[in-house]
């Protein structure tokens, strides 16, 4: 899908379908030409409400305000309603307040996110027919924004959404196809982007690095583990962002086996890995002035004669010994070793993304990502950007008492807490043991267990993977690069 802008008036554009937003129920606006028909159909122009007048080839969508998230929701609802028609081209005006770039970016993101389809396993494919979207700078309320600024906003919005969809594709792919080896292959292909390199390490490297926790999780799988390290390094990079992603290509729970219903959708347990690969793809395509690393610990958590067991004691890369209380708390074991490795890259920011705990979904609900860490400033800064990106976040606070629940009588730590309450936080505090002191204030732990995989479509997310974590982090880096440029 190609999104373009034009200075022409909307009436002058040839397109199969026109999209019109009704802002704050204002049916009197000049763009609303079918008031009678809409009234007859009982359309109230509530936020997210859609009315497709197919004979007239106009689709109306309600938006409560010109807030960028309203624009995103309306744009995605509109494209979603027409994505199975034979329309090849669509036109729409510009809906902005004082900062047109923000909403043009939001609109382009939503067109691409909303029209996403995953048809890899369908015998009869029905690919999207819409090839062109024309946005007329003929503004809803204000004088026309400059065309170069509009084009830049659309370009960035397109990259952000495509990076998110790239993550969705990996997550939606079956565990039989998206193995650690395939994930590594997908990462390797990012080398086609300028300034991106990728190294893939096998089990021998993990042994040399004493990654005993990561290796134990892999033991029952017939597929070897991979540590994937992608680097985007532009010239004169100003800072180093190191991302770490949980890449469990399948989580059966191991010997502490998951019940049947909870196992379904565990192909998405590499959602953190997919997100960090999406982030680095986006950062490189936008050509951000930062060095960005994406480190992925990729393995299955399977069962078999050689499976690691509850009661085992593992030794992580930094020498910490871990008693196993539950083999289903495997993500933190893989991340423990990957975080030790990540710290060696001397990050300015260290961020891990993981579908880490069911407890996080209980705490915040299925739409919200948890942000944890020691620095309130860092947490707030990411959460503000998440807000602008349309991703929902909430913070879960660490405390000294929950940390004590991870004690083990025979090892340095247990991999599960002694109480079941606060499980998302204790998982985060477990990871804290693998972030060396001088990096603690630079570290964020992001639990995407809730929004990463969508059971029932919401907002601009279809059923299946959402690509959670990609947009908030790209917005965050863009935001910082703007501050530094001033
Ligand atoms: N991958 C799961 C967490 C998860 C649950 C992600 C639901 C997405 C949706 C993780 O490995 C896990 O199983 N965690 C356990 C930890 C427990 C044993 C302490 C959990 O949350 O139950
Ligand atoms: Zn698990
Ligand atoms: Zn898991």
Coordinates of C-alpha atoms and ligand atoms in Angstrom, one line a residue:
X1 CA 0.0 0.0 0.0
X2 CA 1.4 3.4 -1.0
X3 CA 0.3 6.5 0.9
X4 CA 0.8 9.8 -0.9
X5 CA -0.1 13.4 -0.2
X6 CA -1.4 16.0 -2.6
X7 CA -2.2 19.7 -2.6
X8 CA -5.2 19.1 -4.8
X9 CA -8.7 19.5 -3.4
X10 CA -10.3 16.2 -2.5
X11 CA -13.0 16.6 -5.2
X12 CA -10.3 16.6 -7.8
X13 CA -8.9 13.2 -6.8
X14 CA -10.1 10.0 -8.5
X15 CA -10.4 7.2 -6.0
X16 CA -12.7 4.2 -5.6
X17 CA -13.7 5.1 -2.0
X18 CA -13.6 8.3 0.0
X19 CA -13.1 8.2 3.8
X20 CA -14.7 11.1 5.8
X21 CA -14.3 11.6 9.5
X22 CA -17.1 13.3 11.5
X23 CA -15.4 15.1 14.3
X24 CA -17.2 15.6 17.6
X25 CA -20.5 14.7 15.9
X26 CA -20.4 17.8 13.8
X27 CA -22.7 16.8 10.9
X28 CA -22.8 20.4 9.7
X29 CA -19.2 20.4 8.5
X30 CA -18.8 20.9 4.7
X31 CA -17.2 17.4 4.3
X32 CA -20.4 15.7 5.4
X33 CA -22.4 15.4 2.2
X34 CA -24.8 12.6 3.1
X35 CA -26.4 13.8 6.3
X36 CA -29.9 12.6 5.5
X37 CA -28.7 9.1 4.6
X38 CA -26.6 8.9 7.7
X39 CA -29.5 10.0 9.9
X40 CA -31.8 7.5 8.3
X41 CA -29.3 4.7 9.1
X42 CA -29.1 5.9 12.7
X43 CA -25.4 6.7 12.5
X44 CA -24.4 8.8 15.5
X45 CA -20.7 9.3 14.7
X46 CA -19.6 7.9 18.0
X47 CA -15.9 7.3 18.4
X48 CA -14.9 4.2 16.4
X49 CA -18.4 4.0 14.8
X50 CA -18.3 3.3 11.0
X51 CA -20.9 3.7 8.3
X52 CA -20.1 2.5 4.8
X53 CA -22.4 4.0 2.1
X54 CA -21.3 1.4 -0.5
X55 CA -23.5 2.8 -3.3
X56 CA -22.0 6.2 -2.8
X57 CA -18.6 4.8 -2.2
X58 CA -18.1 6.9 0.9
X59 CA -17.2 5.6 4.4
X60 CA -18.0 7.8 7.4
X61 CA -16.2 7.3 10.8
X62 CA -16.9 9.1 14.0
X63 CA -14.0 10.7 15.9
X64 CA -14.4 12.3 19.3
X65 CA -11.6 14.9 18.7
X66 CA -8.5 15.5 16.7
X67 CA -6.4 13.6 19.2
X68 CA -3.9 11.4 17.3
X69 CA -5.2 8.2 18.9
X70 CA -8.7 9.0 17.7
X71 CA -7.3 9.5 14.2
X72 CA -5.5 6.2 14.4
X73 CA -8.6 4.3 15.6
X74 CA -10.8 5.9 12.9
X75 CA -8.3 5.3 10.1
X76 CA -7.9 1.7 11.0
X77 CA -11.6 1.1 11.4
X78 CA -12.2 2.6 8.0
X79 CA -9.6 0.6 6.2
X80 CA -10.6 -2.5 8.1
X81 CA -14.2 -2.1 6.9
X82 CA -13.2 -1.9 3.3
X83 CA -10.2 -4.2 3.2
X84 CA -12.1 -7.1 1.7
X85 CA -13.8 -5.0 -1.1
X86 CA -12.4 -4.7 -4.6
X87 CA -11.4 -1.0 -4.1
X88 CA -8.0 -0.3 -5.3
X89 CA -7.7 3.4 -4.2
X90 CA -8.9 5.4 -1.3
X91 CA -8.8 9.2 -0.6
X92 CA -9.1 11.2 2.6
X93 CA -8.6 14.7 3.8
X94 CA -6.2 15.8 6.6
X95 CA -7.5 16.0 10.1
X96 CA -5.2 17.9 12.4
X97 CA -5.0 20.6 15.0
X98 CA -1.8 22.6 15.5
X99 CA 0.7 19.9 14.7
X100 CA -0.2 18.3 11.4
X101 CA 2.8 15.9 11.2
X102 CA 1.6 14.1 14.3
X103 CA -1.8 13.1 12.9
X104 CA -0.5 12.4 9.4
X105 CA 2.0 10.0 10.9
X106 CA -0.8 8.5 13.0
X107 CA -3.1 8.2 10.0
X108 CA -0.5 6.4 7.9
X109 CA 0.4 4.0 10.7
X110 CA -3.2 3.1 11.2
X111 CA -3.9 2.4 7.5
X112 CA -1.0 0.0 7.5
X113 CA -1.7 -1.6 10.9
X114 CA -5.4 -1.8 10.2
X115 CA -5.1 -3.5 6.8
X116 CA -2.7 -6.2 8.0
X117 CA -3.6 -9.7 7.1
X118 CA -1.9 -13.0 7.9
X119 CA -2.6 -15.5 5.2
X120 CA 0.4 -17.7 5.2
X121 CA -1.6 -20.8 6.0
X122 CA -4.7 -20.1 4.0
X123 CA -5.1 -22.1 0.8
X124 CA -7.4 -19.5 -0.7
X125 CA -5.6 -16.2 -0.2
X126 CA -7.4 -12.9 -0.4
X127 CA -4.7 -10.3 -0.5
X128 CA -5.4 -6.6 0.1
X129 CA -6.5 -4.9 -3.1
X130 CA -6.1 -1.3 -1.9
X131 CA -2.9 -0.1 -3.5
X132 CA -3.1 3.6 -3.1
X133 CA -4.2 6.0 -0.4
X134 CA -4.2 9.6 -1.2
X135 CA -4.3 12.1 1.7
X136 CA -5.4 15.6 0.5
X137 CA -3.7 18.3 2.5
X138 CA -6.9 20.2 2.0
X139 CA -7.3 20.4 5.8
X140 CA -10.4 19.8 7.9
X141 CA -9.8 23.0 10.0
X142 CA -6.5 24.6 9.3
X143 CA -4.4 26.0 6.4
X144 CA -2.5 23.4 4.4
X145 CA 0.6 21.9 6.1
X146 CA 3.7 22.1 4.0
X147 CA 4.0 19.1 1.6
X148 CA 7.6 18.1 2.5
X149 CA 6.7 17.9 6.2
X150 CA 3.7 15.8 5.4
X151 CA 5.7 13.5 3.3
X152 CA 8.3 13.0 6.1
X153 CA 5.5 12.3 8.6
X154 CA 4.0 9.7 6.3
X155 CA 7.4 8.1 5.6
X156 CA 8.1 7.6 9.3
X157 CA 4.6 6.4 10.1
X158 CA 4.9 3.9 7.3
X159 CA 8.2 2.6 8.6
X160 CA 6.9 2.3 12.2
X161 CA 3.8 0.4 11.1
X162 CA 5.7 -1.9 8.7
X163 CA 8.2 -2.7 11.5
X164 CA 5.2 -3.6 13.7
X165 CA 3.7 -5.8 11.0
X166 CA 7.1 -7.5 10.5
X167 CA 7.0 -8.5 14.2
X168 CA 3.4 -9.7 13.8
X169 CA 4.4 -12.0 10.9
X170 CA 7.1 -13.7 13.0
X171 CA 4.8 -14.2 16.0
X172 CA 1.8 -15.5 13.9
X173 CA 4.0 -18.1 12.2
X174 CA 3.6 -21.6 13.7
X175 CA 6.1 -22.9 16.2
X176 CA 7.0 -25.6 13.7
X177 CA 8.0 -23.0 11.2
X178 CA 9.3 -20.2 13.4
X179 CA 12.0 -22.2 15.2
X180 CA 15.1 -20.6 16.8
X181 CA 16.9 -21.3 13.5
X182 CA 14.3 -19.6 11.4
X183 CA 14.2 -16.6 13.8
X184 CA 17.9 -16.3 13.3
X185 CA 17.5 -16.5 9.6
X186 CA 14.9 -13.7 9.7
X187 CA 17.3 -11.6 11.8
X188 CA 20.1 -12.3 9.4
X189 CA 18.0 -10.9 6.5
X190 CA 18.0 -7.5 8.3
X191 CA 21.6 -7.1 7.0
X192 CA 20.1 -5.9 3.7
X193 CA 19.4 -2.6 5.5
X194 CA 22.3 -0.1 5.5
X195 CA 24.5 -0.1 8.6
X196 CA 22.9 -3.3 10.0
X197 CA 25.0 -6.4 10.8
X198 CA 23.9 -9.7 12.4
X199 CA 25.8 -12.4 14.2
X200 CA 24.2 -15.7 15.2
X201 CA 25.8 -17.8 18.0
X202 CA 25.2 -21.5 18.6
X203 CA 25.2 -23.7 21.6
X204 CA 29.1 -23.9 21.6
X205 CA 29.2 -20.2 22.2
X206 CA 26.6 -20.4 24.9
X207 CA 28.8 -23.0 26.6
X208 CA 31.9 -20.9 26.3
X209 CA 30.0 -18.0 27.8
X210 CA 28.8 -20.2 30.7
X211 CA 25.2 -19.5 29.9
X212 CA 24.0 -22.4 32.1
X213 CA 20.5 -21.0 32.6
X214 CA 19.8 -20.5 28.9
X215 CA 21.3 -23.9 28.0
X216 CA 19.2 -25.7 30.6
X217 CA 15.9 -24.3 29.1
X218 CA 17.0 -25.6 25.7
X219 CA 17.9 -29.1 26.9
X220 CA 14.7 -31.0 26.1
X221 CA 14.3 -29.4 22.6
X222 CA 15.4 -31.2 19.5
X223 CA 16.2 -27.8 18.0
X224 CA 19.4 -26.1 19.2
X225 CA 19.4 -22.6 20.8
X226 CA 20.6 -19.5 19.1
X227 CA 21.8 -16.2 20.5
X228 CA 21.0 -13.6 17.9
X229 CA 22.8 -10.3 18.0
X230 CA 21.8 -7.6 15.4
X231 CA 23.6 -4.2 15.4
X232 CA 22.6 -1.0 13.7
X233 CA 25.6 1.3 13.8
X234 CA 25.3 4.5 11.9
X235 CA 28.3 6.8 11.6
X236 CA 28.7 9.3 14.6
X237 CA 26.1 7.5 16.7
X238 CA 25.3 9.5 19.7
X239 CA 24.2 6.8 22.1
X240 CA 23.9 3.1 22.4
X241 CA 20.4 1.5 23.0
X242 CA 20.7 -2.2 23.8
X243 CA 17.5 -4.2 23.5
X244 CA 17.1 -7.8 24.7
X245 CA 14.1 -10.0 23.6
X246 CA 12.7 -13.2 25.0
X247 CA 12.7 -15.6 22.1
X248 CA 10.8 -18.6 23.3
X249 CA 9.6 -20.0 20.0
X250 CA 7.4 -22.3 22.0
X251 CA 6.7 -22.5 25.7
X252 CA 5.1 -25.8 26.8
X253 CA 6.0 -25.0 30.4
X254 CA 8.6 -27.8 30.4
X255 CA 8.1 -30.6 33.0
X256 CA 6.0 -28.1 35.0
X257 CA 3.7 -28.5 32.0
X258 CA 1.1 -25.9 31.1
X259 CA -2.5 -27.0 31.1
X260 CA -3.9 -27.5 27.6
X261 CA -5.7 -24.2 27.4
X262 CA -2.9 -22.1 28.7
X263 CA -0.5 -23.6 26.2
X264 CA -2.5 -22.5 23.2
X265 CA -1.0 -19.2 21.8
X266 CA 2.5 -19.9 23.4
X267 CA 3.9 -19.6 19.9
X268 CA 3.8 -15.9 20.8
X269 CA 6.3 -16.4 23.6
X270 CA 8.9 -15.0 21.2
X271 CA 6.9 -11.7 21.1
X272 CA 9.8 -9.9 22.9
X273 CA 12.3 -11.2 20.3
X274 CA 10.0 -10.2 17.4
X275 CA 9.6 -6.7 19.0
X276 CA 13.3 -6.1 19.3
X277 CA 13.9 -7.2 15.7
X278 CA 11.0 -4.9 14.6
X279 CA 12.6 -2.0 16.6
X280 CA 16.0 -2.4 15.1
X281 CA 14.5 -2.6 11.6
X282 CA 12.5 0.6 12.2
X283 CA 15.5 2.4 13.8
X284 CA 17.7 1.6 10.8
X285 CA 15.1 2.5 8.2
X286 CA 14.4 5.8 9.8
X287 CA 18.2 6.2 10.1
X288 CA 18.1 7.3 13.7
X289 CA 21.4 8.7 15.0
X290 CA 21.8 6.0 17.6
X291 CA 23.6 2.7 17.8
X292 CA 20.9 0.1 18.4
X293 CA 21.5 -3.5 19.4
X294 CA 18.9 -6.3 19.4
X295 CA 19.9 -9.4 21.4
X296 CA 17.6 -12.4 21.3
X297 CA 17.8 -15.6 23.3
X298 CA 16.0 -18.1 21.1
X299 CA 14.9 -21.6 22.2
X300 CA 11.9 -23.8 22.8
X301 CA 10.9 -24.8 26.3
X302 CA 10.0 -28.4 25.6
X303 CA 9.7 -31.7 27.5
X304 CA 11.7 -34.9 27.0
X305 CA 14.1 -37.3 28.8
X306 CA 16.8 -34.6 29.0
X307 CA 14.5 -31.8 30.3
X308 CA 15.7 -29.6 33.1
X309 CA 13.8 -30.3 36.3
X310 CA 12.3 -28.6 39.2
X311 CA 14.9 -29.0 42.0
X312 CA 17.8 -28.6 39.5
X313 CA 20.4 -25.8 40.3
X314 CA 21.7 -23.9 37.3
X315 CA 24.6 -21.5 37.1
X316 CA 24.1 -18.3 35.0
X317 CA 26.8 -16.5 33.1
X318 CA 27.6 -14.1 36.0
X319 CA 28.0 -17.1 38.3
X320 CA 24.7 -16.7 40.1
X321 CA 23.2 -20.1 41.1
X322 CA 19.5 -20.6 40.5
X323 CA 17.3 -23.3 42.1
X324 CA 14.4 -24.3 39.8
X325 CA 11.0 -24.1 41.5
X326 CA 9.1 -24.2 38.2
X327 CA 10.3 -24.9 34.7
X328 CA 7.5 -22.7 33.3
X329 CA 9.4 -19.7 34.6
X330 CA 11.9 -20.2 31.8
X331 CA 11.9 -16.8 30.2
X332 CA 13.7 -15.2 33.1
X333 CA 16.4 -17.9 32.9
X334 CA 17.1 -17.2 29.2
X335 CA 17.0 -13.4 29.8
X336 CA 19.3 -13.7 32.8
X337 CA 22.2 -14.9 30.6
X338 CA 21.2 -12.6 27.7
X339 CA 21.2 -9.6 30.1
X340 CA 24.7 -10.5 31.4
X341 CA 25.8 -10.5 27.7
X342 CA 24.0 -7.3 26.9
X343 CA 25.7 -5.4 29.8
X344 CA 29.0 -6.3 28.2
X345 CA 28.0 -4.1 25.3
X346 CA 28.2 -1.1 27.6
X347 CA 24.7 0.3 26.9
X348 CA 23.5 3.8 27.6
X349 CA 20.0 2.3 27.8
X350 CA 19.3 -1.4 28.4
X351 CA 15.8 -2.5 27.7
X352 CA 14.4 -6.0 27.8
X353 CA 11.1 -7.0 26.2
X354 CA 9.4 -10.2 27.2
X355 CA 6.1 -12.0 27.4
X356 CA 7.3 -12.8 30.9
X357 CA 4.3 -13.4 33.2
X358 CA 0.7 -14.3 33.3
X359 CA 0.7 -12.3 36.5
X360 CA 1.3 -9.2 34.5
X361 CA -1.9 -9.8 32.6
X362 CA -3.8 -10.2 35.9
X363 CA -2.3 -7.0 37.2
X364 CA -2.8 -4.7 34.3
X365 CA -5.3 -6.4 32.0
X366 CA -4.7 -7.7 28.5
X367 CA -4.3 -4.3 26.7
X368 CA -1.5 -2.9 28.9
X369 CA 2.3 -3.4 28.9
X370 CA 4.1 -3.2 32.2
X371 CA 7.2 -1.0 32.6
X372 CA 9.6 -1.7 35.4
X373 CA 12.9 -0.4 36.5
X374 CA 14.9 1.6 39.1
X375 CA 14.8 5.0 37.4
X376 CA 11.5 6.8 37.6
X377 CA 12.8 9.3 35.0
X378 CA 13.6 6.6 32.5
X379 CA 10.2 4.8 33.1
X380 CA 8.3 8.1 32.7
X381 CA 10.2 9.0 29.6
X382 CA 9.4 5.7 27.8
X383 CA 5.8 5.8 29.1
X384 CA 5.2 9.3 27.7
X385 CA 6.4 8.1 24.3
X386 CA 4.2 5.0 24.6
X387 CA 1.3 7.3 25.2
X388 CA 2.0 9.2 22.0
X389 CA 2.4 6.0 20.0
X390 CA -1.0 4.7 21.2
X391 CA 0.4 1.8 23.2
X392 CA -0.9 1.4 26.7
X393 CA 1.5 1.1 29.6
X394 CA 1.5 1.0 33.4
X395 CA 4.3 0.8 35.9
X396 CA 4.7 -1.9 38.5
X397 CA 6.9 -0.8 41.4
X398 CA 9.8 -2.9 42.7
X399 CA 10.2 -3.2 46.5
X400 CA 12.6 -4.8 48.9
X401 CA 10.1 -7.3 50.4
X402 CA 9.1 -8.9 47.1
X403 CA 12.8 -9.3 46.3
X404 CA 13.3 -11.4 49.4
X405 CA 10.7 -13.8 48.1
X406 CA 13.2 -15.1 45.6
X407 CA 15.5 -16.5 48.2
X408 CA 16.5 -20.2 48.0
X409 CA 17.8 -22.3 50.9
X410 CA 20.4 -24.0 48.7
X411 CA 21.2 -21.6 45.9
X412 CA 21.6 -17.8 45.5
X413 CA 18.1 -17.5 44.0
X414 CA 15.0 -19.5 43.2
X415 CA 13.4 -18.9 39.8
X416 CA 10.0 -18.5 41.3
X417 CA 8.8 -16.4 44.3
X418 CA 7.6 -17.9 47.5
X419 CA 4.2 -16.2 47.1
X420 CA 2.0 -16.0 44.0
X421 CA 1.1 -12.4 44.5
X422 CA 3.0 -9.7 42.6
X423 CA 4.4 -12.3 40.2
X424 CA 5.1 -9.7 37.4
X425 CA 7.2 -7.7 39.8
X426 CA 9.1 -10.7 41.3
X427 CA 10.0 -11.8 37.7
X428 CA 11.4 -8.3 37.1
X429 CA 13.3 -8.4 40.4
X430 CA 14.7 -11.8 39.4
X431 CA 16.2 -10.1 36.3
X432 CA 17.7 -7.4 38.4
X433 CA 20.2 -9.9 39.6
X434 CA 21.7 -10.0 36.2
X435 CA 22.1 -6.3 35.5
X436 CA 25.4 -5.2 36.8
X437 CA 25.3 -2.3 39.3
X438 CA 26.5 0.5 37.0
X439 CA 23.7 -0.3 34.6
X440 CA 20.8 -0.5 37.0
X441 CA 19.6 3.1 36.4
X442 CA 19.8 2.6 32.7
X443 CA 17.7 -0.5 32.6
X444 CA 14.0 -1.0 31.9
X445 CA 12.1 -4.3 32.0
X446 CA 9.0 -4.3 29.7
X447 CA 6.5 -7.2 30.2
X448 CA 4.3 -7.4 27.1
X449 CA 2.5 -10.7 28.1
X450 CA -0.9 -8.9 27.9
X451 CA -1.0 -7.1 24.6
X452 CA 1.5 -9.2 22.6
X453 CA -1.1 -11.7 21.5
X454 CA -4.7 -10.6 20.9
X455 CA -7.5 -13.1 21.5
X456 CA -10.3 -10.9 20.3
X457 CA -9.6 -7.9 18.0
X458 CA -9.4 -4.5 19.7
X459 CA -8.4 -1.0 18.5
X460 CA -6.4 -1.4 15.4
X461 CA -5.2 -4.9 16.4
X462 CA -6.6 -7.9 14.6
X463 CA -6.9 -11.3 16.3
X464 CA -3.3 -12.7 16.7
X465 CA 0.0 -10.9 17.2
X466 CA -0.1 -7.1 17.8
X467 CA 3.6 -6.3 17.6
X468 CA 3.4 -4.8 21.1
X469 CA 6.5 -2.9 22.1
X470 CA 7.7 -1.8 18.6
X471 CA 5.8 1.4 18.3
X472 CA 6.5 2.7 21.8
X473 CA 10.2 2.2 21.5
X474 CA 10.5 3.7 18.1
X475 CA 8.5 6.7 19.3
X476 CA 10.8 6.9 22.3
X477 CA 14.0 7.0 20.3
X478 CA 12.6 9.5 17.8
X479 CA 11.5 11.7 20.7
X480 CA 15.0 11.6 22.1
X481 CA 16.7 12.3 18.8
X482 CA 14.4 15.4 18.5
X483 CA 15.4 16.7 21.9
X484 CA 19.1 16.2 21.1
X485 CA 18.8 17.9 17.8
X486 CA 17.5 21.1 19.5
Ligands
LIG1 N1 5.3 -17.3 28.7 C1 4.8 -17.4 30.1 C2 4.1 -16.1 30.4 C3 2.8 -15.7 29.7 C4 1.6 -16.1 30.2 C5 2.9 -15.0 28.5 C6 0.4 -15.8 29.5 C7 1.7 -14.7 27.8 C8 0.5 -15.0 28.3 C9 5.9 -17.6 31.1 O1 7.0 -18.3 30.7 C10 5.3 -18.3 32.2 O2 4.8 -19.4 32.0 N2 5.3 -17.7 33.4 C11 4.7 -18.3 34.5 C12 5.6 -18.0 35.7 C13 5.3 -18.8 37.0 C14 5.6 -20.2 36.8 C15 6.0 -18.2 38.1 C16 3.3 -17.8 34.7 O3 3.1 -16.6 34.5 O4 2.4 -18.5 35.1
LIG2 ZN1 6.8 -20.4 30.8
LIG3 ZN1 7.4 -18.2 28.6

